[in-house]
XYZ file of C-alpha atoms in Angstrom:
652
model
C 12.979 3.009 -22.369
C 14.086 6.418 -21.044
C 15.527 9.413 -22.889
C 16.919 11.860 -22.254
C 15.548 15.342 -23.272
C 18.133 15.949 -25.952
C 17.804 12.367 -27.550
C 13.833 12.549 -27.826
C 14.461 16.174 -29.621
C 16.715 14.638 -31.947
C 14.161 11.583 -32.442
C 11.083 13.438 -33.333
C 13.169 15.696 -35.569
C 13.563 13.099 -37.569
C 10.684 10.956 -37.319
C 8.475 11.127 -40.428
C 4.402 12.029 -40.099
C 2.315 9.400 -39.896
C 0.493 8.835 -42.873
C -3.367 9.972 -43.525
C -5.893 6.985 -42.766
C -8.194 5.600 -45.462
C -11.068 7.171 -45.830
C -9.505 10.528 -45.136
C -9.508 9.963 -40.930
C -6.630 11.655 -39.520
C -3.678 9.648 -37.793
C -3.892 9.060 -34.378
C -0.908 10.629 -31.545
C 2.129 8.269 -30.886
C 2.791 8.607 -27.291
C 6.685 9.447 -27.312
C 8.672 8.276 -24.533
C 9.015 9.406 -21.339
C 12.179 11.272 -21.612
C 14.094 11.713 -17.621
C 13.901 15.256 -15.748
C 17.518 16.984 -15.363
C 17.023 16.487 -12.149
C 17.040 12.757 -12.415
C 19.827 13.136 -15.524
C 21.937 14.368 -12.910
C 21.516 11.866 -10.228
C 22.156 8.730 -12.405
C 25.584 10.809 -13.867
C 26.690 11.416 -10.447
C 25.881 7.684 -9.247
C 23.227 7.964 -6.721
C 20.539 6.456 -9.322
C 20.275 4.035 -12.306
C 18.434 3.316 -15.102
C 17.796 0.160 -14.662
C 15.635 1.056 -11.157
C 17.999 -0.012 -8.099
C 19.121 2.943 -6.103
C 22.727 3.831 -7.372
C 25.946 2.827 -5.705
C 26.602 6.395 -4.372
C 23.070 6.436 -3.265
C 22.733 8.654 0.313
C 19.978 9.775 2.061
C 19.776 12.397 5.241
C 19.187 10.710 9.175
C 17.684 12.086 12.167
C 17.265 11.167 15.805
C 14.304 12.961 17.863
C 14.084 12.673 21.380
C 10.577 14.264 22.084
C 8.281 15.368 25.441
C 5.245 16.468 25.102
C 2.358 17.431 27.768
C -1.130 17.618 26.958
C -3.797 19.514 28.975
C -6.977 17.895 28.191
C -8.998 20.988 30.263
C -7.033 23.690 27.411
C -6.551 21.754 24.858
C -3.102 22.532 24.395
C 0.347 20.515 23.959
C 3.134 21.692 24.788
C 6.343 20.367 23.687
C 10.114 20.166 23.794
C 12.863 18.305 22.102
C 16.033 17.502 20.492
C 17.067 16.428 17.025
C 20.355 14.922 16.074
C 20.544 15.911 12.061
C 23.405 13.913 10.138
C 24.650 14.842 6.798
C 25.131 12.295 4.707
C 25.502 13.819 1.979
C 27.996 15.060 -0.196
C 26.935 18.864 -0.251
C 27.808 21.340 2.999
C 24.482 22.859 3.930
C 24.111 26.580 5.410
C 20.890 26.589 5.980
C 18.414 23.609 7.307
C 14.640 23.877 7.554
C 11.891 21.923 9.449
C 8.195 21.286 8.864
C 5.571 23.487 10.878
C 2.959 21.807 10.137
C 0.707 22.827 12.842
C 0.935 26.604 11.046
C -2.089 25.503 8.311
C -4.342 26.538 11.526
C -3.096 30.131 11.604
C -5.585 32.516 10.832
C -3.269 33.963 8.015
C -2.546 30.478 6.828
C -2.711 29.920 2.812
C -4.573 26.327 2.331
C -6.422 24.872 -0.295
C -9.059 23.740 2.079
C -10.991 24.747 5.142
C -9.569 23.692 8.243
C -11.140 24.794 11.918
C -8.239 28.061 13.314
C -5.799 28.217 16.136
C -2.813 30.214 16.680
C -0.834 27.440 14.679
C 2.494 26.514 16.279
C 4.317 28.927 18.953
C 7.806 28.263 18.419
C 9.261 29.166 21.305
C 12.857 28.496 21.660
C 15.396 27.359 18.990
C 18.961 26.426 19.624
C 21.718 25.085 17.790
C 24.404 23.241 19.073
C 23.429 24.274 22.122
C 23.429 28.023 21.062
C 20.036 30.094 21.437
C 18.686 31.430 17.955
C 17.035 34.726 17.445
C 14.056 35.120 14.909
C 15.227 37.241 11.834
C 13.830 38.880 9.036
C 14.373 37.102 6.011
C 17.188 38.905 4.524
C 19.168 38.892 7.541
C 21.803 36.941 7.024
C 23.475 36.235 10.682
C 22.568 33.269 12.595
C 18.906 32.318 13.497
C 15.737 31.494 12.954
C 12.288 32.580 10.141
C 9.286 31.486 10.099
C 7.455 31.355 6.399
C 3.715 29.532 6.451
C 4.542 26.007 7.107
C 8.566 26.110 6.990
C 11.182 27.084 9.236
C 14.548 28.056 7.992
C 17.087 27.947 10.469
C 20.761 29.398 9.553
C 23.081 27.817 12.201
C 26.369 29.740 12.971
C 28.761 27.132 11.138
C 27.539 25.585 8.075
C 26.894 21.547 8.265
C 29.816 19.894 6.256
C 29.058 16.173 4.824
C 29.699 13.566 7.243
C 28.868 16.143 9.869
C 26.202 15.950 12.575
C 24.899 18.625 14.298
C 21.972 18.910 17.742
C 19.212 21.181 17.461
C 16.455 21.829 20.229
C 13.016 23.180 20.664
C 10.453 24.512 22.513
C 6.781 24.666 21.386
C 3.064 24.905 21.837
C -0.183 24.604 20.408
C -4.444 24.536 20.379
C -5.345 21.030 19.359
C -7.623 21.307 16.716
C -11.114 20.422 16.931
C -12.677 17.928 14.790
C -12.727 18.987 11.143
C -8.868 19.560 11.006
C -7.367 17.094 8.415
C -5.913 13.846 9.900
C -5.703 15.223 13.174
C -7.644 16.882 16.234
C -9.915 16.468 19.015
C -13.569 15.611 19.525
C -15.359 15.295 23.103
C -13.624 11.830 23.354
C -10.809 11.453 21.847
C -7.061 13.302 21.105
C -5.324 12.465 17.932
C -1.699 14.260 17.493
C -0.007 14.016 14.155
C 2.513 16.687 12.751
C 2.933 18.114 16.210
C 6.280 18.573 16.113
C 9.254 20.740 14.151
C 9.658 17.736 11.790
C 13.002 17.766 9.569
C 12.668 18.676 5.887
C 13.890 16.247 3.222
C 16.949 16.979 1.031
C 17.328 14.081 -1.362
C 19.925 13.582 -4.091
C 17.103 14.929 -6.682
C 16.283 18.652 -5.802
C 17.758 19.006 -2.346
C 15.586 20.050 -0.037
C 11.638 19.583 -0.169
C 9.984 23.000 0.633
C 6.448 22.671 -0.696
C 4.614 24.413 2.429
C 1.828 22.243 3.843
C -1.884 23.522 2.454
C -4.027 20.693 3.543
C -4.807 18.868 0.870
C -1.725 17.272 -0.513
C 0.006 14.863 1.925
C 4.099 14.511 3.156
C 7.360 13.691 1.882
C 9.338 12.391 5.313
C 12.822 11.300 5.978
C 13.525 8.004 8.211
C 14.631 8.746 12.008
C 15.111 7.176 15.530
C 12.349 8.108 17.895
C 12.673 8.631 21.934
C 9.197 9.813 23.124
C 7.634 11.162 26.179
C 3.764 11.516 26.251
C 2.373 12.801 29.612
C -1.513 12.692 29.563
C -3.982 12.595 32.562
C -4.224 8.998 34.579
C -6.802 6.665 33.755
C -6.040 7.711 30.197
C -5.323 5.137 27.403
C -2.275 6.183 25.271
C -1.593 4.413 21.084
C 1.821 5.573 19.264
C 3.776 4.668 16.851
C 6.897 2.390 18.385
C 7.246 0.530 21.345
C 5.776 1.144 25.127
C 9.518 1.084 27.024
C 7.323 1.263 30.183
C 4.281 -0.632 30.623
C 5.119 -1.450 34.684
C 4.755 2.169 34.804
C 1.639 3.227 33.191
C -0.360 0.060 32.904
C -1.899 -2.190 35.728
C -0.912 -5.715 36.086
C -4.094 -7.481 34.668
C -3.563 -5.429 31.348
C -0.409 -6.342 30.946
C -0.848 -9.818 31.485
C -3.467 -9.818 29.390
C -0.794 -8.278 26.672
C 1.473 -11.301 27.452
C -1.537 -13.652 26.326
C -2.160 -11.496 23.034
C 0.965 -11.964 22.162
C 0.976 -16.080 22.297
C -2.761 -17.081 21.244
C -4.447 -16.255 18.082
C -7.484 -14.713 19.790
C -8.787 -11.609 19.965
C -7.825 -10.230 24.046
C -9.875 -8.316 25.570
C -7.141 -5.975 27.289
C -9.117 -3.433 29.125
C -12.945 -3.532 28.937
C -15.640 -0.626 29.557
C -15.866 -1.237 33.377
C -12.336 -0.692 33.793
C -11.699 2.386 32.148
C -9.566 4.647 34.245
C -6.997 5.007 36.999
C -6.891 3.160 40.350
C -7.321 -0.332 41.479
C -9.261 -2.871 38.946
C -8.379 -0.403 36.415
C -6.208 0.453 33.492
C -3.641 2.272 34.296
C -2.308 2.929 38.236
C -2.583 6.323 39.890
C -0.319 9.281 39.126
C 1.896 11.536 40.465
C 0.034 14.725 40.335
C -2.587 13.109 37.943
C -0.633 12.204 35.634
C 1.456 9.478 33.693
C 4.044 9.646 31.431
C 4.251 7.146 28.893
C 7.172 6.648 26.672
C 8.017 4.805 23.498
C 10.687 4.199 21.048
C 10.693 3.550 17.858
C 13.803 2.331 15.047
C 13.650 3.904 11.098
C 10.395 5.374 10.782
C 9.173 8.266 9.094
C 7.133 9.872 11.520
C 5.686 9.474 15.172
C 1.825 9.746 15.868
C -0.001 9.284 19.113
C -3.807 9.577 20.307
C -5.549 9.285 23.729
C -8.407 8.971 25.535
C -10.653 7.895 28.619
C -13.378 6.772 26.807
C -11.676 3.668 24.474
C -11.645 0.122 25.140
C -8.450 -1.821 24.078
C -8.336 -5.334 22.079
C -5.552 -7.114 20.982
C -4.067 -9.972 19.085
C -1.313 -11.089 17.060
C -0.688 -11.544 12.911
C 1.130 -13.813 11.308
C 3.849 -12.318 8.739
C 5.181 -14.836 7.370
C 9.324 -15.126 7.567
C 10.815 -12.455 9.744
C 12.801 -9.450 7.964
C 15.829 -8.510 9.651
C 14.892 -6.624 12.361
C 11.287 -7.404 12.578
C 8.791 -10.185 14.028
C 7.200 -12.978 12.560
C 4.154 -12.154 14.799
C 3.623 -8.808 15.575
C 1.395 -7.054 17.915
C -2.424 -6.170 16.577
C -4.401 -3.393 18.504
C -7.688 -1.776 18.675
C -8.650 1.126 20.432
C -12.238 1.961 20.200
C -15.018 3.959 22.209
C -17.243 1.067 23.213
C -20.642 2.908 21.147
C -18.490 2.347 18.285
C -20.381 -0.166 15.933
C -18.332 -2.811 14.133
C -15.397 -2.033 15.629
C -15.744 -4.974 17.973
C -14.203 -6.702 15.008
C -11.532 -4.487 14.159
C -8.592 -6.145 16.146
C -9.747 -9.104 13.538
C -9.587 -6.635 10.077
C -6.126 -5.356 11.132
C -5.166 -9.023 11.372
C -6.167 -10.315 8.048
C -5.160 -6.833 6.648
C -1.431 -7.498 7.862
C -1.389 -11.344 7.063
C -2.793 -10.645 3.754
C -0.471 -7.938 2.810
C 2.513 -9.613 3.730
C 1.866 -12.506 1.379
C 1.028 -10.375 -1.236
C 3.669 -8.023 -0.656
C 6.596 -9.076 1.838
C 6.871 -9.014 5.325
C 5.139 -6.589 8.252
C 8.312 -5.615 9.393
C 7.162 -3.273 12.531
C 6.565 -4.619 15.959
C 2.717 -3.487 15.910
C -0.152 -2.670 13.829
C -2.751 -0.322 16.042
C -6.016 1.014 14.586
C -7.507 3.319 16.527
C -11.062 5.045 16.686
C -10.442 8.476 15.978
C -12.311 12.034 15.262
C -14.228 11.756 12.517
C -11.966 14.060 9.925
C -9.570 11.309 10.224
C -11.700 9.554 7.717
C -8.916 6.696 7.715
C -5.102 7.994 8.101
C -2.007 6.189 8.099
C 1.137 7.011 10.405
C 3.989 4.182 10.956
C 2.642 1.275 12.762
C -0.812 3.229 13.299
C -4.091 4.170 11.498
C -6.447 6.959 12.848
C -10.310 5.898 11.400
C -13.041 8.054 11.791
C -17.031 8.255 11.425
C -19.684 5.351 11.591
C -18.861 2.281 9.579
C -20.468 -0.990 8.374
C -18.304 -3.939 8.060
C -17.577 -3.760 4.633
C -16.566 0.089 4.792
C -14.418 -0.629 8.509
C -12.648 -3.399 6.678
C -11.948 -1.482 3.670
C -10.722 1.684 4.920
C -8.671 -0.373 7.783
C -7.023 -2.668 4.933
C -6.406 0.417 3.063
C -4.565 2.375 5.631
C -2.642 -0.846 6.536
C -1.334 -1.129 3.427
C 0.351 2.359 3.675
C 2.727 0.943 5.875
C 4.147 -0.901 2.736
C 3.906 2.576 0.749
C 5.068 4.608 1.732
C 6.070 3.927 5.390
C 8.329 1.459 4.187
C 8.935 2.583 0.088
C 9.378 6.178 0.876
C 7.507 8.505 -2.397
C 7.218 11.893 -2.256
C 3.272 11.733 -1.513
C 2.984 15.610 -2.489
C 4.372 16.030 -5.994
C 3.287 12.093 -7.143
C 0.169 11.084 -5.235
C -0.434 8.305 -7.208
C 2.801 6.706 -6.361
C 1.649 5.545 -2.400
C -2.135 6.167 -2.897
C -2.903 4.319 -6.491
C -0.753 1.472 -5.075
C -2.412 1.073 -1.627
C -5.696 1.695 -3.530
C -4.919 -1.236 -5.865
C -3.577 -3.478 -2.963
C -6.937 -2.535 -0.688
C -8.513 -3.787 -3.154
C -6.360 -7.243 -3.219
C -7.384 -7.381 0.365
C -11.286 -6.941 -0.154
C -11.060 -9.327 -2.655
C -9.607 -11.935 -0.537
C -11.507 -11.307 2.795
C -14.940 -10.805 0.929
C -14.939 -14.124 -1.471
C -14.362 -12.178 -5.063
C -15.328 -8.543 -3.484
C -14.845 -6.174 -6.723
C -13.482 -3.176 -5.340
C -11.657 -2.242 -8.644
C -15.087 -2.036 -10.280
C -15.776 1.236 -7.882
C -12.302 2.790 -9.255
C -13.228 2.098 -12.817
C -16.982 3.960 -12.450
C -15.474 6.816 -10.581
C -12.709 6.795 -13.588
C -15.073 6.856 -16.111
C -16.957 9.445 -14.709
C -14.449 11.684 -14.695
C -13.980 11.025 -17.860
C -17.210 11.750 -19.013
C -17.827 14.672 -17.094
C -14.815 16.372 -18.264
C -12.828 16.860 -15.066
C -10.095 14.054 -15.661
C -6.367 15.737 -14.915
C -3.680 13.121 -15.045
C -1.426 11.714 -12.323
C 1.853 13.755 -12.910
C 0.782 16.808 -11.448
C 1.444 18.318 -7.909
C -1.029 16.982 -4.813
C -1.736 20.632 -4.032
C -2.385 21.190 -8.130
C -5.585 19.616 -8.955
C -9.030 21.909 -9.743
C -10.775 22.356 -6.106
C -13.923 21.407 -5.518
C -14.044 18.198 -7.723
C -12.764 14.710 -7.319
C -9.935 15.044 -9.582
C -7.370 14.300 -7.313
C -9.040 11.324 -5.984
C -9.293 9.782 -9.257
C -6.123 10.119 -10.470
C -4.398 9.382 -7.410
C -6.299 7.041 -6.174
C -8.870 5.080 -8.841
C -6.947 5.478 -12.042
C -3.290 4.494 -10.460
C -5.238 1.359 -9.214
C -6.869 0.549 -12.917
C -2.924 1.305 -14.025
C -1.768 -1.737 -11.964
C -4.358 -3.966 -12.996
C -3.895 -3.098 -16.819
C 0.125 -3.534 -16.419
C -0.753 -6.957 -14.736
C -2.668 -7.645 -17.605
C -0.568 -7.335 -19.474
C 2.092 -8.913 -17.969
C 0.603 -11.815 -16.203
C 0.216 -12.571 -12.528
C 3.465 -13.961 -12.169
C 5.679 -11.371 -13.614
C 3.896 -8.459 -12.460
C 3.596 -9.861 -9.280
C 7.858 -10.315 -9.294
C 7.894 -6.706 -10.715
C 5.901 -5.029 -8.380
C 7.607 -6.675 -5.458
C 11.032 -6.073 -6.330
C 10.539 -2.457 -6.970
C 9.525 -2.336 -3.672
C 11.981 -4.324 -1.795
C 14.891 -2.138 -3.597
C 13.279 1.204 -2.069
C 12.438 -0.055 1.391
C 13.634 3.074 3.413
C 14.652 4.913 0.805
C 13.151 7.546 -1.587
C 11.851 6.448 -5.194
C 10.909 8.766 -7.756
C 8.474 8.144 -10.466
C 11.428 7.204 -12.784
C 12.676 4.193 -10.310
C 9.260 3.059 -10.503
C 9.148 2.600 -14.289
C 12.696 1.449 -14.853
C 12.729 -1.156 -12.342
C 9.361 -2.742 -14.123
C 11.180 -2.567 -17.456
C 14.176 -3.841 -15.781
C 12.336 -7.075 -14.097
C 10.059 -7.409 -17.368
C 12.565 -6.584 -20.121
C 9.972 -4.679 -21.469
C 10.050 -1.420 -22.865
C 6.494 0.304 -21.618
C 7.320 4.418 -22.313
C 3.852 3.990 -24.684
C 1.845 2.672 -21.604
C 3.726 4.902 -18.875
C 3.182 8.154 -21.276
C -0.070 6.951 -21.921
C -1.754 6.375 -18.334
C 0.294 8.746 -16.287
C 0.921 11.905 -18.873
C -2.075 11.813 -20.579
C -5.426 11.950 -20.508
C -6.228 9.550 -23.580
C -9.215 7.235 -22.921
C -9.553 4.037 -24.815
C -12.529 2.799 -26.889
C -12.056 0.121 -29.103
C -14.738 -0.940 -31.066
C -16.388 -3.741 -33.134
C -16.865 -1.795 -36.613
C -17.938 -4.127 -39.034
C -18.155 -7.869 -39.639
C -18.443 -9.172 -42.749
C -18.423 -12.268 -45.010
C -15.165 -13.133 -47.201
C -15.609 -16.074 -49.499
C -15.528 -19.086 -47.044
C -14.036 -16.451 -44.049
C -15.148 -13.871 -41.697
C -13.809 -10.255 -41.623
C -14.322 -8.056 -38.070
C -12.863 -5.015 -38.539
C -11.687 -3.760 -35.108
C -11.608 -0.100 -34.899
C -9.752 1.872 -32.307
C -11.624 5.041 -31.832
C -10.042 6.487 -28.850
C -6.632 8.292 -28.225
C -5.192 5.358 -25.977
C -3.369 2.797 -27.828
C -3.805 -0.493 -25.956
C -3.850 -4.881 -27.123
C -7.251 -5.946 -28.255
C -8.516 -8.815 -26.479
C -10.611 -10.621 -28.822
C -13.292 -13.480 -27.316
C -14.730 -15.324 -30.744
C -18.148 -17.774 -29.641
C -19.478 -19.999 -32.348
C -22.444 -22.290 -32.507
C -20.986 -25.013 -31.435
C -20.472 -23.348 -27.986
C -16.583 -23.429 -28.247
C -14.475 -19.999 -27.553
C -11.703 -18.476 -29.340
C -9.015 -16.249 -28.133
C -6.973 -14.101 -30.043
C -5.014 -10.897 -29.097
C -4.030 -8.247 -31.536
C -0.885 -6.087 -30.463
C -0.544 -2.571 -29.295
C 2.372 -2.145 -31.827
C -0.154 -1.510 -34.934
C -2.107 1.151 -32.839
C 1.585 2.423 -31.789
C 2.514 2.949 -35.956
C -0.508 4.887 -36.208
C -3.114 2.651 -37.645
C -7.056 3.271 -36.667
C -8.470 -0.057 -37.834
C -7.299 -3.563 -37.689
C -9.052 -6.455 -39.735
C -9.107 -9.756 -38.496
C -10.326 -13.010 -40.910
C -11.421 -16.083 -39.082
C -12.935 -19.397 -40.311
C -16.442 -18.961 -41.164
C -17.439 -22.127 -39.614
C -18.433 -23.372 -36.980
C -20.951 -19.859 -37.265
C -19.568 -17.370 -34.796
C -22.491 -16.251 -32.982
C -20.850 -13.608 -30.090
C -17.911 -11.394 -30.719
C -15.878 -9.798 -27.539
C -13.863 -7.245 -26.851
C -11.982 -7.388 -23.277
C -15.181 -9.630 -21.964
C -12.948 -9.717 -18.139
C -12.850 -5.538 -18.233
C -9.198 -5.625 -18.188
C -9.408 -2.300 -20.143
C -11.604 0.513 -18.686
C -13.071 1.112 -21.691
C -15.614 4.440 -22.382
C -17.944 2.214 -24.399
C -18.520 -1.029 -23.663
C -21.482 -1.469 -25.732
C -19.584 -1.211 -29.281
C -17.253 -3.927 -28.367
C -19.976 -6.599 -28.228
C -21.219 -8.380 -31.692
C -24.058 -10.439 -31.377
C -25.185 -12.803 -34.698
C -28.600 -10.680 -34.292
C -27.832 -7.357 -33.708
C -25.478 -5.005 -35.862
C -21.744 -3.697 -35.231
C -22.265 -0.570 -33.533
């Protein structure tokens, strides 16, 4: 249940100590509840969120149209760029200034970044205009109308402030050196082009702290608003071109067998081959027809996304298919489009067009409905590793099938979270990466017969555990101690073990209702942390501030353990000791002799009042032979070995 700062002040105040254990052992914490940020206070008082976890009935968020162009010359490697973007204000404030995204600038020389990144010039801004009104660069403190430039951001300070309800056009002119490989998510190798964050993208500014100005620094990811896309890509001839959105003009830039062969993708649940290795290139028998000058222009659009990413190349081959959603969303197919584009050399990725498949059909079961027109996976530079962009996913490096599958089904399922639900991925990681870790591994599960993915998280949890580096999930992306996995495990492996333990707790079938519906009541919007919990208490009717506090603020670890067992007259004490800092249920397994099981659970709410030990007296007879704790690994545990009892061996 949440609180508000003041009421958990006034609740501890008076909240006596807990009293001294027997034996002299000292009380274990009480996680206190997860009392609301002011900023969040604030936002449910003025109507744009609830407590209850549905976006408020004064709920608003910002919109943008982009129509883009942008060139790329393959012999520089540079794009250059131009472009127009249609802000609106939806919101209730008048804004003076408005900023943008650079986030080519992390490959300046003078760049601050938290990790090393191959250097260009970053991105040469040059022209800005508002309203149709050129913009001068200033110096910060200059307050008349134009443009600075600070890292990653661009402030721009238009000539008439932006009233709500207003709209106002804004246009650019840029360039840049495409990376080469080694650049994060993005870049060129010998074969291939991958451009993502290669344009001034809008800044957020969200009913909760206005707008989002954490500079880029490499490691922690985006926070994006949802826009209309118009784009123009001009690359050489005979080159293949993948992008988020729709192709508007295949007749132009595609030759007729590949696009009949599209048309048969798109009806038979085979895998197409659309252009094959001999007929790479431009010309007759080819891929794409000649163009004028060398070059074609290829153009897509794309409806309420949160970002536009494109790659190209000579070199790939092109399968395709189609998945099977399930019941259409408004506004999407039942059977979207499934691509691969993949250097022929590449191994296993003959099969991809078949992982992005499953990947979809499983998600949307699990989930709800692939509501884009496509899903394209594309082989990428290798310091893509796997990255996801709406309606794409850039994957990198040599994979088996069981790595290609997982990292594909991973990346697919961030167009759920947060292409769809959309978190702020820098300031709560764990709140698109724990829950596309935790549905990857729902996927490898399925398309693998019983694959335990989740057993990975738990190791690399409990090593970090062990070795001391564990830092919990509500911290900043760009926050965690460099040069260990921290971030991963938090982000990724222990939001993942968070899900399954909730869904433990709560059984399939209400988590599962839970976990959906605070999805479908953010689809193209912005949760926060807060709309997460509340809308799981509010489906559940269960108040979980001890587990959220728990699992997200701290960095408790459980270990319950089997402490004693003893006779008592015709009975049989165990004395369950909890010897860790998490409080958690105690899943008890009970074998006797006779080969029969018994079950019983003891609740959280004694560990919750403060209690260390628990006793629990079962019939003597039949003899109990094997004592439990959490046999299924619900619980990621430190010590598994003191929660097993054996008739033979002694409590540990």
């Amino acid at each position: 249940m949440r609180q508000t700062l003041p009421a958990l002040l006034a609740a501890l105040a008076l909240a006596p100590l807990p009293a001294q254990q027997p034996g002299g052992q000292h009380p274990r914490p009480r996680p206190y509840p997860v009392f609301e940020s002011a900023a969040f206070q604030r936002a449910v008082d003025r109507g744009t969120r609830t407590r209850t976890g549905h976006p408020g009935p004064r709920y608003w968020q910002q919109w943008a149209e982009y129509r883009l162009e942008a060139e790329l010359d393959a012999e520089a490697h540079r794009l250059i760029g131009r472009g127009t973007v249609r802000y609106s204000n939806r919101s209730p404030d008048t804004l003076r200034t408005i900023f943008f995204h650079l986030y080519q600038n992390l490959f300046a020389p003078e760049a601050i970044r938290n990790e090393p990144v191959p250097l260009t010039t970053g991105m040469e801004l040059r022209h800005v205009a508002v309203g149709g009104e050129t913009l001068a660069r200033r110096d910060p403190a200059d307050p008349a109308p134009g443009y600075t430039i600070d890292a990653t951001i661009l402030r721009i300070r238009p000539r008439a402030p932006l009233p709500p309800g207003g709209a106002v056009a804004l246009a650019f002119e840029w360039a840049f050196t495409v990376p080469q490989d080694g650049a994060p998510r993005m870049g060129r190798d010998s074969a291939v082009y991958y451009l993502a964050y290669w344009y001034p993208q809008l800044a957020v500014y969200d009913d909760l702290g206005g707008w989002q100005l954490d500079p880029y620094l490499g490691n922690a990811e985006f926070y994006m608003g949802y826009a209309d896309y118009d784009v123009a890509i001009t690359v050489p001839e005979g080159w293949l071109v993948a992008a988020t959105g729709t192709l508007a003009n295949p007749d132009e830039v595609l030759s007729p067998l590949v696009r009949e062969r599209l048309a048969l993708s798109r009806t038979v649940d085979t895998v197409v081959p659309v252009v094959r290795a001999d007929e790479r290139g431009a010309g007759p028998g080819h891929a794409t027809p000649r163009g004028r000058g060398g070059t074609l222009t290829w153009r897509f659009r794309a409806a309420n996304v949160r970002d536009f990413a494109w790659g190209a190349s000579r070199h790939w081959v092109w399968d395709a298919t189609r998945a099977s959603a399930g019941a259409a969303a408004a506004g999407s197919q039942a059977t979207p489009s499934i691509h691969a584009f993949y250097r022929p050399t590449a191994k296993t990725w003959d099969r991809a067009a078949h992982y992005a498949r499953h990947s979809v059909e499983f998600l949307s079961r699990l989930l709800w409905p692939y509501p884009y027109p496509h899903m394209t996976a594309v082989d990428g530079i290798a310091s893509c590793g796997g990255m996801e962009y709406p309606m794409m996913t850039c994957i990198g490096g040599e994979r088996d099938t069981l790595s290609l599958y997982g990292v594909m089904v991973h990346e697919i399922a961030h167009m759920w979270f947060p292409m769809q639900v959309g978190s702020d991925e820098k300031r709560y990681s764990w709140l698109d990466e724990g829950l596309t870790r935790f549905n990857q591994a729902e996927g490898m599960r399925d398309f693998f017969a019983g694959y335990d993915r989740l057993r990975q998280s738990r190791q690399g949890y409990l090593a970090a555990v062990r070795g001391g580096w564990e830092v919990e999930l509500m911290r900043h992306g760009d926050l965690y101690p460099y040069g260990t996995p921290a971030f991963a495990v938090a982000s990724y492996e222990k939001m993942a073990l968070n899900l399954a333990m909730l869904r433990a707790l709560l059984g399939e079938e209400l988590f599962s209702r839970a976990y959906r519906e605070y999805g479908r009541r953010w689809i193209n919007r912005h949760p926060s942390p807060y709309d997460f919990w509340n809308s799981f208490e509010d489906v559940t009717g269960r108040d979980l501030d001890w587990f959220w506090r728990t699992w997200w603020f701290e960095t408790w670890t459980l270990d319950q353990a089997i402490a004693a067992v003893r006779p008592a007259g015709d009975s049989l004490e165990i004395v369950i000791e909890d010897r860790g800092l998490a409080p958690m249920p105690v899943r008890l397994a009970v074998t006797r002799a006779d080969a029969s099981i018994q079950w019983l659970e003891l609740p959280v709410e004694t560990w919750l009042q403060g209690a260390r030990l628990q006793v629990v007296r079962l019939a003597a007879r039949p003899e109990v032979i094997r004592l439990e704790i959490d046999p299924a690994g619900a619980f990621p545990d430190v010590d598994r070995a003191n929660q097993v009892w054996t008739r033979d061996a002694p409590a540990r």
